[in-house]
C-alpha cells in the first residue's frame, strides 16, 4: 500500500551565520554573561507550517506556488530528507526523488557510473542496476556520451539521465522538482509517456512546477502553497485558476525564534 | 527505503537511530562502491594509480626510519619496522578523525538531494580508510621479507585488534562528524589536534627505550605517555605486528573507551541525527 500521511507538520530552518555556528560563541555563552538580549537567538525560517496532507495510491499532485513558497521543502519532507520539526510525516512506499539535477552526481565519473550510483542510492542492488542500464541508456538517447565524464553534459542531458534512472527503477512514490523543464520538447513527450505509465502502475506522483502545461499533462489535483502553508487543495484546474487570481503580495520576512 | 512505513516526527527516538545504522549497513553495495570510487578518483589520471598510496607510505617510513635510527643511535632493523608499522596504524587512526570531521559537510549535496541514512557516509569513510590500510599492508609485507620479525601464531591477535580499531573509528567519525556539522570550528581544531597527537604518541620515538632509560627523570616522564589513549590503540595493533608480547593493559583501556565512546555517540545520534540534513 502506497500512501503519504502528514499531520500538522512544520519545518523550521535555523540560519546560523558564522558567529552562531561557532563553538567559541557557544562556549563563551556558557562561561560569560549574555552579550545582549538576542545574543543566543538564532534566526529561524519557518519553511513549512501546519501541513496536513493525505495522499493515496493513484494521486497525481501538482505543487503550485511562488518562489520560496515551500514547494521544494515539502518535497524533501515527503522524501524523508528533512524530518519534521513539528507534527508527523508517515510515508509508505519506495520513494524516488528527482530534485536539483546534477547534485548527487559526480561530474568526474562517467554517465554509466552515475546511473549505477544513483540507483544504489535509491535502494537498488548492483545486479538490478546492471539489468536496467541498457534500458536507461536507450531511453536517455545519450549513446556514447554515457562513457564520458558527466562534466561534459549539458543540463538537459543530466535531466535525461536522472529521469532515466528514476523511471526505470519502478518507484512507488515519485517526487519531481521543477528542473525537468530543461529537456527539449521531443524528449519530454517521451518522458511523459513513461511517467504517466509509472504513476498508473506505481501509485503516487508529486510534482512541483511553474509550468501550467506540464502540470496539466502529469497531474490531476493541485496543492497551492503560500508562505509555507497549504492555501488550497483540490482539482488541478480549480487550484490553477484561483492561483492566477491571487494578488502578488510582499514576501514575509523570516521569523525570529529559537532553533530546535 | 524498504517497504516498511516510517513515521517521522520530532521525538528523539532510539529506534530511528538504530534504524539509521542498520539500513545503512544493508546499503553496503552503495558505500562499498563509493569507497572504491573515492580511491580510484584520487588517482584517476596518474599512471601508477592507487599504488601511490603504497609508495608514499614506503618512502615516508624508509626516510624517517633512517633519520631517526641515526638520531637516536638505534639499529635500523629495529627502528624502521617500528616506524613503518606505527605509521600504517596511525594513517588509519588520523584519517578517521580528520576526515570524520568533514564527513557530512563534504557530502552536503548528497544529503540534501537523495534520501539515505546519514551513517551511509560514515560507512563509506571507514571503508575507504580500510582500503588505504590494505594498500599500506603491502609495504609491511615487503618489510617482513627484508627485516623478518619474530612473528608467531599469537601475532594473529592483530586481526581482532584492527577490527576493534575499525569499530572505534566508526564512532569517532560519526560523533565528530555530527558535532562538526553544527560547529564549523571543529574541523580545523581536529586537524591540529591530530597533528599534536601524532607527536605525543610513540610513533617515531620508541616508548620502551625511554621507559628503560638510565636517566630517572626521562623514565618517569615517559610513563605519562600511558595517559594518551591513542598509545593503547596503537599498541594493540603494533605489538603483534612486530611479534611483541600481548599486553592486557592496552586491551582493557581500548575496550573501556570503545564502550564509553559508543554510548556517547548513540546518544548524540539519537538526538541530532535528524538535524544533520538541516545543518549541512
Short mmCIF file of C-alpha atoms in Angstrom, two decimals:
data_model
loop_
_atom_site.label_atom_id
_atom_site.label_comp_id
_atom_site.label_asym_id
_atom_site.label_seq_id
_atom_site.Cartn_x
_atom_site.Cartn_y
_atom_site.Cartn_z
CA UNK A 1 0.00 0.00 0.00
CA UNK A 2 1.38 3.35 -1.01
CA UNK A 3 0.39 6.38 0.99
CA UNK A 4 1.56 9.64 2.44
CA UNK A 5 0.08 10.95 5.66
CA UNK A 6 1.34 14.26 7.01
CA UNK A 7 -0.15 15.63 10.22
CA UNK A 8 0.33 19.25 11.19
CA UNK A 9 3.97 19.08 10.10
CA UNK A 10 6.28 22.04 10.17
CA UNK A 11 9.84 22.54 9.03
CA UNK A 12 11.93 25.27 10.63
CA UNK A 13 15.40 26.10 9.45
CA UNK A 14 17.85 27.57 11.88
CA UNK A 15 20.00 30.06 10.00
CA UNK A 16 23.44 30.01 11.53
CA UNK A 17 25.69 32.79 10.47
CA UNK A 18 29.42 32.43 11.01
CA UNK A 19 29.06 33.61 14.59
CA UNK A 20 26.32 31.41 15.89
CA UNK A 21 27.72 28.32 14.23
CA UNK A 22 30.98 28.79 16.05
CA UNK A 23 31.96 26.75 19.04
CA UNK A 24 33.67 29.75 20.61
CA UNK A 25 30.41 31.61 20.73
CA UNK A 26 28.63 28.68 22.37
CA UNK A 27 31.41 28.31 24.92
CA UNK A 28 31.52 31.99 25.73
CA UNK A 29 27.78 31.89 26.11
CA UNK A 30 28.17 29.31 28.84
CA UNK A 31 31.10 30.86 30.59
CA UNK A 32 30.46 34.57 30.34
CA UNK A 33 27.38 36.69 30.73
CA UNK A 34 24.91 37.25 27.94
CA UNK A 35 26.07 39.77 25.42
CA UNK A 36 22.66 41.12 24.64
CA UNK A 37 19.02 40.14 24.89
CA UNK A 38 19.16 38.49 21.48
CA UNK A 39 22.67 37.12 21.64
CA UNK A 40 21.60 33.49 21.90
CA UNK A 41 18.78 33.76 19.40
CA UNK A 42 19.18 32.17 16.04
CA UNK A 43 17.08 33.33 13.16
CA UNK A 44 14.65 30.63 12.19
CA UNK A 45 12.93 30.43 8.85
CA UNK A 46 9.59 28.68 9.01
CA UNK A 47 9.68 26.95 5.66
CA UNK A 48 6.54 24.90 6.27
CA UNK A 49 3.79 25.36 8.85
CA UNK A 50 0.85 23.17 9.82
CA UNK A 51 0.94 20.96 6.75
CA UNK A 52 -1.70 18.23 6.81
CA UNK A 53 -1.91 16.00 3.77
CA UNK A 54 -3.30 12.60 2.86
CA UNK A 55 -2.23 11.19 -0.45
CA UNK A 56 -3.28 7.75 -1.57
CA UNK A 57 -2.37 5.34 -4.34
CA UNK A 58 -3.01 6.92 -7.73
CA UNK A 59 -2.71 10.52 -6.63
CA UNK A 60 -1.03 12.82 -9.12
CA UNK A 61 -0.45 16.05 -7.32
CA UNK A 62 0.95 19.28 -8.69
CA UNK A 63 2.58 21.71 -6.27
CA UNK A 64 1.91 25.31 -7.16
CA UNK A 65 3.26 28.43 -5.54
CA UNK A 66 5.62 31.33 -5.96
CA UNK A 67 9.37 31.04 -5.38
CA UNK A 68 10.08 30.39 -1.75
CA UNK A 69 6.57 29.15 -1.02
CA UNK A 70 7.94 25.84 0.30
CA UNK A 71 7.46 23.52 -2.66
CA UNK A 72 10.96 22.07 -2.63
CA UNK A 73 10.97 21.84 1.16
CA UNK A 74 7.69 19.93 1.08
CA UNK A 75 9.16 17.51 -1.47
CA UNK A 76 12.15 16.97 0.80
CA UNK A 77 9.87 16.40 3.75
CA UNK A 78 7.95 13.77 1.78
CA UNK A 79 11.18 12.08 0.69
CA UNK A 80 12.40 11.84 4.28
CA UNK A 81 15.43 14.07 3.78
CA UNK A 82 14.01 16.59 6.26
CA UNK A 83 12.30 15.16 9.26
CA UNK A 84 9.55 17.47 10.53
CA UNK A 85 10.43 19.83 13.37
CA UNK A 86 6.80 19.66 14.45
CA UNK A 87 4.00 17.20 13.74
CA UNK A 88 4.48 13.90 11.93
CA UNK A 89 5.05 12.57 8.43
CA UNK A 90 4.40 8.95 7.56
CA UNK A 91 5.45 7.75 4.16
CA UNK A 92 4.72 4.23 2.99
CA UNK A 93 6.30 3.08 -0.24
CA UNK A 94 9.57 3.29 -2.08
CA UNK A 95 10.45 6.92 -2.75
CA UNK A 96 12.41 8.22 -5.72
CA UNK A 97 13.13 11.92 -5.85
CA UNK A 98 14.46 13.99 -8.74
CA UNK A 99 15.43 17.32 -7.23
CA UNK A 100 18.18 19.70 -8.17
CA UNK A 101 19.53 17.91 -11.14
CA UNK A 102 23.21 17.36 -11.19
CA UNK A 103 23.58 17.37 -7.46
CA UNK A 104 24.24 13.90 -6.23
CA UNK A 105 26.03 13.17 -9.43
CA UNK A 106 29.79 13.11 -9.60
CA UNK A 107 30.97 15.29 -12.50
CA UNK A 108 34.25 13.40 -12.88
CA UNK A 109 32.87 9.93 -13.46
CA UNK A 110 31.06 8.58 -16.49
CA UNK A 111 27.33 8.62 -17.12
CA UNK A 112 27.20 4.83 -16.70
CA UNK A 113 28.83 5.07 -13.26
CA UNK A 114 26.41 7.83 -12.27
CA UNK A 115 23.45 5.70 -13.30
CA UNK A 116 24.74 2.92 -11.07
CA UNK A 117 25.40 5.17 -8.06
CA UNK A 118 22.04 6.92 -8.30
CA UNK A 119 20.32 3.57 -8.47
CA UNK A 120 22.22 2.27 -5.46
CA UNK A 121 21.25 5.40 -3.52
CA UNK A 122 17.62 4.75 -4.32
CA UNK A 123 17.83 1.30 -2.79
CA UNK A 124 18.57 -0.83 -5.85
CA UNK A 125 21.18 -3.56 -5.85
CA UNK A 126 24.09 -3.66 -8.26
CA UNK A 127 22.58 -6.60 -10.09
CA UNK A 128 19.25 -4.86 -10.54
CA UNK A 129 21.02 -1.82 -11.93
CA UNK A 130 23.18 -3.86 -14.29
CA UNK A 131 19.99 -5.34 -15.70
CA UNK A 132 18.48 -1.90 -16.25
CA UNK A 133 21.44 0.05 -17.55
CA UNK A 134 20.84 -0.80 -21.23
CA UNK A 135 17.22 0.23 -20.97
CA UNK A 136 18.21 3.51 -19.34
CA UNK A 137 20.87 4.15 -21.98
CA UNK A 138 18.34 3.61 -24.71
CA UNK A 139 15.71 5.80 -23.08
CA UNK A 140 18.09 8.70 -22.48
CA UNK A 141 19.41 8.54 -26.09
CA UNK A 142 22.78 9.64 -24.76
CA UNK A 143 24.64 6.89 -26.63
CA UNK A 144 28.40 7.10 -26.38
CA UNK A 145 28.13 10.15 -24.15
CA UNK A 146 27.45 7.76 -21.28
CA UNK A 147 31.10 6.77 -21.41
CA UNK A 148 32.24 10.37 -20.92
CA UNK A 149 32.56 12.19 -17.59
CA UNK A 150 29.37 13.89 -16.51
CA UNK A 151 31.01 17.30 -16.60
CA UNK A 152 30.78 17.20 -20.41
CA UNK A 153 26.96 17.01 -20.22
CA UNK A 154 24.52 19.85 -20.72
CA UNK A 155 21.77 20.46 -18.15
CA UNK A 156 19.20 18.82 -20.36
CA UNK A 157 21.38 15.74 -20.71
CA UNK A 158 21.67 15.44 -16.93
CA UNK A 159 17.91 15.68 -16.61
CA UNK A 160 17.57 12.87 -19.12
CA UNK A 161 19.92 10.73 -17.10
CA UNK A 162 18.17 11.40 -13.80
CA UNK A 163 14.74 10.77 -15.32
CA UNK A 164 16.01 7.64 -16.97
CA UNK A 165 17.13 6.23 -13.64
CA UNK A 166 14.03 7.04 -11.58
CA UNK A 167 11.57 5.89 -14.21
CA UNK A 168 13.39 2.59 -14.66
CA UNK A 169 13.54 1.52 -11.04
CA UNK A 170 9.78 1.33 -10.52
CA UNK A 171 9.44 3.62 -7.54
CA UNK A 172 6.12 3.74 -5.76
CA UNK A 173 6.32 7.41 -4.92
CA UNK A 174 7.86 9.75 -7.44
CA UNK A 175 8.81 13.25 -6.35
CA UNK A 176 9.80 15.68 -9.09
CA UNK A 177 11.09 19.21 -8.74
CA UNK A 178 10.71 21.82 -11.45
CA UNK A 179 14.12 21.21 -13.06
CA UNK A 180 12.78 18.67 -15.52
CA UNK A 181 11.61 21.53 -17.75
CA UNK A 182 15.19 21.72 -19.03
CA UNK A 183 14.79 18.91 -21.54
CA UNK A 184 13.69 19.52 -25.12
CA UNK A 185 10.10 19.07 -26.24
CA UNK A 186 10.65 15.80 -28.09
CA UNK A 187 12.23 14.13 -25.09
CA UNK A 188 9.59 15.49 -22.76
CA UNK A 189 6.94 13.85 -24.93
CA UNK A 190 8.74 10.56 -24.50
CA UNK A 191 9.29 11.02 -20.77
CA UNK A 192 5.65 11.95 -20.24
CA UNK A 193 4.54 8.58 -21.52
CA UNK A 194 6.88 6.83 -19.15
CA UNK A 195 5.90 9.00 -16.21
CA UNK A 196 2.16 8.53 -16.67
CA UNK A 197 2.70 4.78 -17.09
CA UNK A 198 4.70 4.78 -13.93
CA UNK A 199 2.05 6.65 -11.97
CA UNK A 200 -0.70 4.36 -13.24
CA UNK A 201 1.32 1.34 -12.24
CA UNK A 202 3.08 2.52 -9.15
CA UNK A 203 0.96 4.91 -7.40
CA UNK A 204 1.91 8.39 -6.44
CA UNK A 205 3.39 11.45 -8.07
CA UNK A 206 4.11 14.80 -6.51
CA UNK A 207 5.39 17.34 -9.00
CA UNK A 208 6.43 20.93 -8.34
CA UNK A 209 6.37 23.20 -11.35
CA UNK A 210 5.66 26.69 -12.62
CA UNK A 211 4.55 25.43 -15.99
CA UNK A 212 0.76 25.06 -16.23
CA UNK A 213 1.17 22.98 -19.31
CA UNK A 214 3.48 20.44 -17.65
CA UNK A 215 1.28 20.31 -14.57
CA UNK A 216 -1.84 19.63 -16.64
CA UNK A 217 -0.03 16.86 -18.50
CA UNK A 218 1.05 14.98 -15.41
CA UNK A 219 -1.28 15.88 -12.54
CA UNK A 220 -4.96 15.87 -11.72
CA UNK A 221 -5.01 17.52 -8.32
CA UNK A 222 -3.23 20.62 -7.19
CA UNK A 223 -1.85 21.96 -3.94
CA UNK A 224 -1.26 25.67 -3.69
CA UNK A 225 1.41 26.53 -1.19
CA UNK A 226 1.85 30.04 0.12
CA UNK A 227 4.28 31.12 2.83
CA UNK A 228 4.81 27.50 3.80
CA UNK A 229 1.13 26.73 4.29
CA UNK A 230 -1.41 24.90 2.19
CA UNK A 231 -3.63 27.62 0.75
CA UNK A 232 -5.77 25.37 -1.38
CA UNK A 233 -6.01 21.67 -2.21
CA UNK A 234 -8.37 20.43 -4.91
CA UNK A 235 -8.80 19.61 -8.59
CA UNK A 236 -5.87 21.00 -10.54
CA UNK A 237 -7.85 23.30 -12.83
CA UNK A 238 -9.63 25.00 -9.94
CA UNK A 239 -6.44 25.46 -7.98
CA UNK A 240 -4.62 26.89 -11.00
CA UNK A 241 -7.49 29.29 -11.65
CA UNK A 242 -7.54 30.54 -8.07
CA UNK A 243 -3.76 30.80 -8.08
CA UNK A 244 -3.86 33.09 -11.12
CA UNK A 245 -6.34 35.41 -9.40
CA UNK A 246 -4.09 35.94 -6.37
CA UNK A 247 -2.73 39.36 -5.57
CA UNK A 248 1.03 39.36 -5.59
CA UNK A 249 1.84 40.35 -2.02
CA UNK A 250 5.10 41.25 -0.34
CA UNK A 251 7.31 38.45 0.91
CA UNK A 252 7.07 37.58 4.58
CA UNK A 253 10.32 38.08 6.44
CA UNK A 254 11.80 35.18 8.43
CA UNK A 255 10.53 34.73 11.97
CA UNK A 256 12.78 35.11 14.96
CA UNK A 257 12.95 32.25 17.40
CA UNK A 258 14.99 29.50 18.92
CA UNK A 259 16.43 26.61 16.98
CA UNK A 260 15.27 23.15 17.84
CA UNK B 1 13.65 2.94 1.50
CA UNK B 2 12.36 -0.50 2.30
CA UNK B 3 8.65 -1.18 2.13
CA UNK B 4 8.05 -0.62 5.82
CA UNK B 5 6.42 2.71 6.59
CA UNK B 6 8.39 5.10 8.71
CA UNK B 7 6.73 7.73 10.78
CA UNK B 8 8.94 10.73 11.24
CA UNK B 9 8.23 13.20 13.98
CA UNK B 10 10.03 15.41 16.38
CA UNK B 11 10.57 12.88 19.12
CA UNK B 12 14.13 11.73 19.51
CA UNK B 13 13.91 8.03 19.10
CA UNK B 14 16.35 5.20 19.74
CA UNK B 15 14.52 3.17 17.14
CA UNK B 16 15.27 5.62 14.36
CA UNK B 17 18.91 5.89 15.44
CA UNK B 18 19.47 2.13 15.25
CA UNK B 19 17.33 2.02 12.12
CA UNK B 20 19.74 4.51 10.54
CA UNK B 21 22.75 2.31 11.31
CA UNK B 22 21.13 -0.91 10.16
CA UNK B 23 19.56 0.48 6.98
CA UNK B 24 22.94 1.96 6.05
CA UNK B 25 24.58 -1.40 6.70
CA UNK B 26 22.15 -3.02 4.27
CA UNK B 27 23.21 -0.50 1.62
CA UNK B 28 26.77 -1.80 1.65
CA UNK B 29 26.82 -2.15 -2.12
CA UNK B 30 26.38 1.60 -2.24
CA UNK B 31 29.09 2.66 0.19
CA UNK B 32 31.33 -0.17 -0.89
CA UNK B 33 31.20 1.17 -4.42
CA UNK B 34 31.59 4.79 -3.34
CA UNK B 35 34.59 3.94 -1.14
CA UNK B 36 36.40 2.32 -4.07
CA UNK B 37 35.33 5.18 -6.27
CA UNK B 38 36.92 7.66 -3.85
CA UNK B 39 40.26 5.90 -4.11
CA UNK B 40 40.16 5.50 -7.87
CA UNK B 41 39.06 9.12 -8.18
CA UNK B 42 42.01 10.43 -6.23
CA UNK B 43 44.49 8.85 -8.61
CA UNK B 44 42.37 8.93 -11.75
CA UNK B 45 44.80 10.41 -14.22
CA UNK B 46 48.04 9.19 -12.66
CA UNK B 47 49.94 6.35 -14.27
CA UNK B 48 50.55 4.34 -11.11
CA UNK B 49 47.07 4.95 -9.68
CA UNK B 50 46.32 3.79 -6.13
CA UNK B 51 49.81 2.29 -6.00
CA UNK B 52 50.81 5.81 -4.95
CA UNK B 53 49.29 5.14 -1.53
CA UNK B 54 51.71 2.26 -1.07
CA UNK B 55 54.68 4.14 -2.49
CA UNK B 56 54.26 7.28 -0.42
CA UNK B 57 53.94 5.21 2.75
CA UNK B 58 57.11 3.30 1.86
CA UNK B 59 59.06 6.47 1.14
CA UNK B 60 57.98 8.17 4.37
CA UNK B 61 58.73 5.16 6.52
CA UNK B 62 62.13 4.49 4.96
CA UNK B 63 63.23 8.13 5.16
CA UNK B 64 62.10 8.60 8.75
CA UNK B 65 63.40 5.17 9.72
CA UNK B 66 66.88 6.06 8.53
CA UNK B 67 66.70 9.56 10.02
CA UNK B 68 65.61 8.50 13.49
CA UNK B 69 67.79 5.38 13.57
CA UNK B 70 70.68 7.80 13.06
CA UNK B 71 69.44 10.42 15.53
CA UNK B 72 68.60 8.01 18.35
CA UNK B 73 71.54 5.71 17.62
CA UNK B 74 69.18 2.74 17.23
CA UNK B 75 69.83 -0.14 14.82
CA UNK B 76 67.95 0.34 11.55
CA UNK B 77 66.40 -3.15 11.68
CA UNK B 78 64.70 -2.12 14.92
CA UNK B 79 63.79 1.50 14.17
CA UNK B 80 62.50 1.11 10.64
CA UNK B 81 59.89 -1.64 11.27
CA UNK B 82 58.74 0.25 14.38
CA UNK B 83 58.20 3.49 12.47
CA UNK B 84 56.64 1.76 9.48
CA UNK B 85 54.02 -0.17 11.46
CA UNK B 86 53.37 2.89 13.63
CA UNK B 87 52.75 4.99 10.53
CA UNK B 88 50.44 2.46 8.93
CA UNK B 89 48.26 2.24 12.03
CA UNK B 90 48.39 5.99 12.58
CA UNK B 91 47.31 6.69 9.00
CA UNK B 92 44.08 4.84 9.80
CA UNK B 93 43.50 6.49 13.18
CA UNK B 94 44.30 10.01 11.96
CA UNK B 95 42.25 9.50 8.80
CA UNK B 96 39.15 8.53 10.76
CA UNK B 97 39.41 11.63 12.98
CA UNK B 98 40.27 14.32 10.41
CA UNK B 99 38.05 13.01 7.62
CA UNK B 100 35.35 12.28 10.18
CA UNK B 101 35.06 15.98 10.92
CA UNK B 102 34.18 16.61 7.26
CA UNK B 103 32.10 13.51 6.65
CA UNK B 104 28.72 15.25 6.46
CA UNK B 105 29.92 18.70 5.40
CA UNK B 106 31.64 17.38 2.29
CA UNK B 107 28.58 15.30 1.39
CA UNK B 108 26.11 18.18 1.81
CA UNK B 109 24.92 17.87 -1.79
CA UNK B 110 24.09 14.19 -1.48
CA UNK B 111 22.47 14.60 1.93
CA UNK B 112 20.16 17.36 0.70
CA UNK B 113 19.15 15.65 -2.52
CA UNK B 114 18.98 11.93 -2.03
CA UNK B 115 17.26 10.33 0.94
CA UNK B 116 19.66 7.94 2.66
CA UNK B 117 20.59 7.12 6.24
CA UNK B 118 23.25 9.58 7.42
CA UNK B 119 25.55 6.79 8.54
CA UNK B 120 25.98 5.68 4.91
CA UNK B 121 28.59 8.42 4.65
CA UNK B 122 30.41 7.14 7.73
CA UNK B 123 30.48 3.56 6.44
CA UNK B 124 31.90 4.91 3.20
CA UNK B 125 34.64 6.80 5.04
CA UNK B 126 35.63 3.85 7.22
CA UNK B 127 35.62 1.50 4.24
CA UNK B 128 37.87 3.92 2.33
CA UNK B 129 40.27 4.07 5.28
CA UNK B 130 40.31 0.26 5.42
CA UNK B 131 41.23 0.19 1.74
CA UNK B 132 44.08 2.63 2.39
CA UNK B 133 45.22 0.38 5.22
CA UNK B 134 45.18 -2.63 2.90
CA UNK B 135 47.32 -0.77 0.37
CA UNK B 136 49.79 0.06 3.11
CA UNK B 137 49.96 -3.55 4.26
CA UNK B 138 51.87 -4.27 1.06
CA UNK B 139 54.73 -2.19 2.45
CA UNK B 140 54.53 -4.17 5.68
CA UNK B 141 54.74 -7.44 3.75
CA UNK B 142 57.84 -6.27 1.89
CA UNK B 143 59.35 -5.11 5.18
CA UNK B 144 58.82 -8.59 6.68
CA UNK B 145 60.99 -10.01 3.91
CA UNK B 146 63.81 -7.53 4.44
CA UNK B 147 63.60 -7.27 8.24
CA UNK B 148 61.97 -10.50 9.49
CA UNK B 149 60.03 -10.08 12.75
CA UNK B 150 59.63 -12.78 15.42
CA UNK B 151 56.01 -13.47 14.40
CA UNK B 152 54.12 -16.40 15.88
CA UNK B 153 50.56 -17.67 15.94
CA UNK B 154 49.93 -15.13 18.68
CA UNK B 155 50.58 -12.35 16.15
CA UNK B 156 47.16 -13.13 14.70
CA UNK B 157 45.75 -11.12 17.60
CA UNK B 158 46.48 -8.14 15.31
CA UNK B 159 43.35 -9.08 13.35
CA UNK B 160 40.81 -8.61 16.16
CA UNK B 161 42.87 -5.62 17.28
CA UNK B 162 42.40 -3.96 13.89
CA UNK B 163 38.71 -4.87 13.97
CA UNK B 164 38.49 -3.04 17.27
CA UNK B 165 40.22 -0.06 15.67
CA UNK B 166 37.57 -0.07 12.92
CA UNK B 167 34.74 -0.21 15.46
CA UNK B 168 36.25 2.77 17.24
CA UNK B 169 36.98 4.67 14.03
CA UNK B 170 33.27 4.42 13.28
CA UNK B 171 32.01 6.06 16.44
CA UNK B 172 34.71 8.72 16.32
CA UNK B 173 33.88 9.68 12.72
CA UNK B 174 30.13 9.66 13.42
CA UNK B 175 30.43 11.73 16.60
CA UNK B 176 32.98 14.22 15.30
CA UNK B 177 31.03 14.40 12.04
CA UNK B 178 27.74 15.37 13.68
CA UNK B 179 29.28 17.91 16.06
CA UNK B 180 31.42 19.45 13.27
CA UNK B 181 28.37 19.92 11.10
CA UNK B 182 26.84 22.09 13.80
CA UNK B 183 30.03 23.84 14.91
CA UNK B 184 32.20 24.65 11.93
CA UNK B 185 35.26 25.46 14.01
CA UNK B 186 35.76 21.83 14.79
CA UNK B 187 37.36 20.60 11.54
CA UNK B 188 40.44 22.84 11.87
CA UNK B 189 40.60 22.08 15.60
CA UNK B 190 40.58 18.37 14.80
CA UNK B 191 43.30 18.80 12.22
CA UNK B 192 45.61 20.49 14.70
CA UNK B 193 44.70 18.01 17.40
CA UNK B 194 45.59 15.03 15.24
CA UNK B 195 48.93 16.59 14.39
CA UNK B 196 49.64 17.23 18.04
CA UNK B 197 48.63 13.71 19.00
CA UNK B 198 50.96 12.34 16.35
CA UNK B 199 53.91 13.79 18.24
CA UNK B 200 52.59 12.79 21.64
CA UNK B 201 52.05 9.18 20.60
CA UNK B 202 55.09 6.93 20.33
CA UNK B 203 55.28 6.53 16.57
CA UNK B 204 58.77 7.77 15.72
CA UNK B 205 60.15 7.57 19.28
CA UNK B 206 60.37 4.19 20.93
CA UNK B 207 58.34 4.18 24.12
CA UNK B 208 60.05 1.22 25.79
CA UNK B 209 63.51 2.63 25.20
CA UNK B 210 62.53 5.75 27.12
CA UNK B 211 60.93 3.74 29.93
CA UNK B 212 64.17 1.82 30.36
CA UNK B 213 66.26 4.97 30.18
CA UNK B 214 69.06 5.18 32.77
CA UNK B 215 68.02 8.78 33.33
CA UNK B 216 65.34 8.56 36.08
CA UNK B 217 63.57 11.77 35.09
CA UNK B 218 63.15 10.71 31.49
CA UNK B 219 61.87 7.29 32.53
CA UNK B 220 59.25 8.80 34.83
CA UNK B 221 58.17 11.34 32.20
CA UNK B 222 57.83 8.59 29.61
CA UNK B 223 55.31 6.87 31.86
CA UNK B 224 53.00 9.85 31.31
CA UNK B 225 52.52 8.64 27.73
CA UNK B 226 50.26 5.95 29.18
CA UNK B 227 47.68 8.68 29.75
CA UNK B 228 47.37 9.12 26.00
CA UNK B 229 44.55 6.77 24.95
CA UNK B 230 45.88 6.58 21.41
CA UNK B 231 49.01 4.88 22.70
CA UNK B 232 46.86 1.92 23.67
CA UNK B 233 45.04 1.88 20.33
CA UNK B 234 48.35 1.90 18.54
CA UNK B 235 49.92 -0.75 20.74
CA UNK B 236 47.17 -3.38 20.42
CA UNK B 237 47.83 -3.48 16.66
CA UNK B 238 51.53 -2.69 16.50
CA UNK B 239 52.80 -5.09 19.16
CA UNK B 240 51.54 -8.27 17.47
CA UNK B 241 52.62 -6.98 14.05
CA UNK B 242 56.17 -6.69 15.38
CA UNK B 243 55.97 -10.02 17.18
CA UNK B 244 55.97 -8.42 20.64
CA UNK B 245 54.20 -9.81 23.69
CA UNK B 246 50.49 -9.35 24.48
CA UNK B 247 49.80 -6.55 26.98
CA UNK B 248 46.41 -6.91 28.68
CA UNK B 249 46.53 -3.31 29.94
CA UNK B 250 46.28 -1.89 26.40
CA UNK B 251 43.25 -4.02 25.61
CA UNK B 252 41.44 -3.08 28.80
CA UNK B 253 41.85 0.63 28.09
CA UNK B 254 40.74 0.27 24.47
CA UNK B 255 37.69 -1.83 25.34
CA UNK B 256 36.62 0.60 28.05
CA UNK B 257 36.88 3.57 25.68
CA UNK B 258 35.05 1.62 22.97
CA UNK B 259 32.04 1.08 25.22
CA UNK B 260 32.00 4.63 26.57
CA UNK B 261 32.55 6.15 23.11
CA UNK B 262 29.75 4.17 21.51
CA UNK B 263 27.37 5.01 24.35
CA UNK B 264 28.06 8.73 23.90
CA UNK B 265 27.82 8.50 20.13
CA UNK B 266 24.50 6.67 20.22
CA UNK B 267 23.03 9.38 22.44
CA UNK B 268 24.25 12.06 20.03
CA UNK B 269 22.97 10.06 17.06
CA UNK B 270 19.56 9.68 18.69
CA UNK B 271 19.26 13.38 19.50
CA UNK B 272 20.83 15.01 16.47
CA UNK B 273 20.64 12.52 13.59
CA UNK B 274 17.61 14.25 12.10
CA UNK B 275 19.27 17.66 12.38
CA UNK B 276 22.20 16.78 10.14
CA UNK B 277 20.29 17.48 6.92
CA UNK B 278 19.21 20.86 8.35
CA UNK B 279 22.72 21.81 9.43
CA UNK B 280 24.78 20.88 6.38
#
